XYZ file of C-alpha atoms in Angstrom:
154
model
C 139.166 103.035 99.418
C 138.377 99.440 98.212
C 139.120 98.080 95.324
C 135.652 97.687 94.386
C 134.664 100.970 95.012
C 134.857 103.753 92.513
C 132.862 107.104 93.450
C 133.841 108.875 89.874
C 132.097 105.647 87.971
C 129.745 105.225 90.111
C 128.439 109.370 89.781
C 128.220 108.798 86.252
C 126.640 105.700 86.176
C 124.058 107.790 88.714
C 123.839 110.390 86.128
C 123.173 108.607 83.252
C 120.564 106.661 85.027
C 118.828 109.807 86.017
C 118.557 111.109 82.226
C 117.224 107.928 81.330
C 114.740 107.968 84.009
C 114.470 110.654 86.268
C 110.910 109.612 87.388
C 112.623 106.086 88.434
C 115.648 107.505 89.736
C 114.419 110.348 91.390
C 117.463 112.222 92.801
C 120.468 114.045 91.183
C 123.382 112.365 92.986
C 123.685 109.224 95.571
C 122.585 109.552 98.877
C 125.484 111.560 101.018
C 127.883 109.714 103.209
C 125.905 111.467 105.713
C 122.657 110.702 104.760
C 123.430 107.014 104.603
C 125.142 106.565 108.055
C 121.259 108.546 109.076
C 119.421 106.095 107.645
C 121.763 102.633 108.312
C 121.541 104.021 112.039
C 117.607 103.177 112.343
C 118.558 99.866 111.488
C 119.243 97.502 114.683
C 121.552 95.083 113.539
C 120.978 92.945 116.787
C 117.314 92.860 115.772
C 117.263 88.899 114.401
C 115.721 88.547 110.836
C 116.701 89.628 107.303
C 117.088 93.284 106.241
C 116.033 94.670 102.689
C 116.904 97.253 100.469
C 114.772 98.328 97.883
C 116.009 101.018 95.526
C 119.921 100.977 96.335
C 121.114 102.617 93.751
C 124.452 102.785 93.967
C 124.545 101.192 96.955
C 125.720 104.101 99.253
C 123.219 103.026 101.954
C 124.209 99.425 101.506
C 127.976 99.855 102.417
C 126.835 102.056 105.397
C 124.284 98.913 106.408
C 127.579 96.898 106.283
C 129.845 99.053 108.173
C 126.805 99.225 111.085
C 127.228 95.097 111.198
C 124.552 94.146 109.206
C 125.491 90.484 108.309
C 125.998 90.376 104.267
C 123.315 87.070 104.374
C 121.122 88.890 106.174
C 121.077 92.003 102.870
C 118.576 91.830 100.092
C 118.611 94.443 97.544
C 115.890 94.596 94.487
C 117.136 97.568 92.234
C 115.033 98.044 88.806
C 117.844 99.819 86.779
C 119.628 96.628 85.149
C 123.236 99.127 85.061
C 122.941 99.625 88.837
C 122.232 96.160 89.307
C 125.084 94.847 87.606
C 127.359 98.078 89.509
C 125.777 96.174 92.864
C 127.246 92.946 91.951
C 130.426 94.302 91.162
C 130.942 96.273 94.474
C 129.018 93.375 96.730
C 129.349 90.414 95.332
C 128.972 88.992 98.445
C 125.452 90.293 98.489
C 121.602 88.963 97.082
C 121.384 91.300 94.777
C 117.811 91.102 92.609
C 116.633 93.174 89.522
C 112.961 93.948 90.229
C 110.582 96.445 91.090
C 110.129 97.478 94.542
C 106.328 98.546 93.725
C 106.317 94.687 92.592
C 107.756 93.695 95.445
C 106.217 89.899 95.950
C 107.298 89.243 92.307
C 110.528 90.830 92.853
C 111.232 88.921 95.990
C 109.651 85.423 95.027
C 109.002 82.964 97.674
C 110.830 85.296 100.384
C 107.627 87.719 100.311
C 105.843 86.257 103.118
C 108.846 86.944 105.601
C 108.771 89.371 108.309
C 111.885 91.583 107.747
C 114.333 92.960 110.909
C 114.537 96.193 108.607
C 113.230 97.821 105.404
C 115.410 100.385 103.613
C 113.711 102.461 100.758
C 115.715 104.258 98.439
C 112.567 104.270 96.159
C 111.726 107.290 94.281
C 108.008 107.136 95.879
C 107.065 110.829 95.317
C 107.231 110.094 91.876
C 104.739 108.148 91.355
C 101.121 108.345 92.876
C 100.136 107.977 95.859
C 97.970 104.150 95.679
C 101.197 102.801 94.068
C 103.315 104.432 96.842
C 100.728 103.054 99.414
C 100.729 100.225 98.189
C 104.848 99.571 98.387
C 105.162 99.968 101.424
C 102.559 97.857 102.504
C 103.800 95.083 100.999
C 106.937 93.821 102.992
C 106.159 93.229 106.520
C 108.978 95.179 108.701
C 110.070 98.854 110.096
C 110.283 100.657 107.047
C 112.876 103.633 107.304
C 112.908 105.198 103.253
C 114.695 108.654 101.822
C 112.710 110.465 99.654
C 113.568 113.503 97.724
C 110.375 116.438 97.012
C 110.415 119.415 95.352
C 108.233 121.329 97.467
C 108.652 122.171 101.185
């Protein structure tokens, strides 16, 4: 395991950011190993053009972006929660790691907005919230979006 990484921290950091704000966090642990590999596997990492992550989290879908040869200059992440943000940093510091608002996203991403993206990657609680602001994120960046979503209905 790297040096960096540290699943016990990095659960409770998840947990306290869920009873902070479980409408912005949205889950009740970090994506599965399993899950992530799913989800890094729709992204083509021979497809030219930047990739973005919006909502990482803990970044358990990041490190699986990695590991599938996603170049780290090629990775954007905009997570709102400040302590996840600062968690990012620690475990990628060789990553662009931004503390915004995905539903924000052209403020968020500054003068990058008008880019088309290789990939999207949405970690974004978007069930929570209703559906014009969900709409509305992602429409904004231009690229095949590929997001996880949690519901509590069937």
């Amino acid at each position: 395991m790297p040096a960096n990484e540290r699943p016990f921290e990095e659960g409770l950091q998840f947990l306290r950011g869920l009873i902070a704000s479980p409408r912005g966090v949205g889950a009740i642990a970090p994506s599965s190993p399993a899950l992530s590999r799913a989800v890094a596997a729709e992204v083509d990492p021979d497809r030219a053009g930047p990739v973005l992550e919006l909502g990482p989290g803990t970044g358990a879908i990041t490190k699986e972006l990695l590991f599938r040869g996603i170049a780290p200059e090629r990775l954007t992440l905009i997570e709102y929660d400040p302590a996840f943000v600062k968690l990012l940093k620690e475990r990628f510091p060789e990553l662009r790691v931004l503390n915004g608002d995905g539903f924000e996203f052209e403020r968020s991403i500054g003068n990058h907005a008008a880019e088309d993206y290789a990939a999207i990657v949405s970690g974004m609680p978007l069930l929570n919230f209703p559906p014009p602001k969900r709409v509305n994120a992602i429409k904004s960046p231009r690229g095949d979006l590929t997001g996880v979503a949690y519901c509590p209905w069937p």
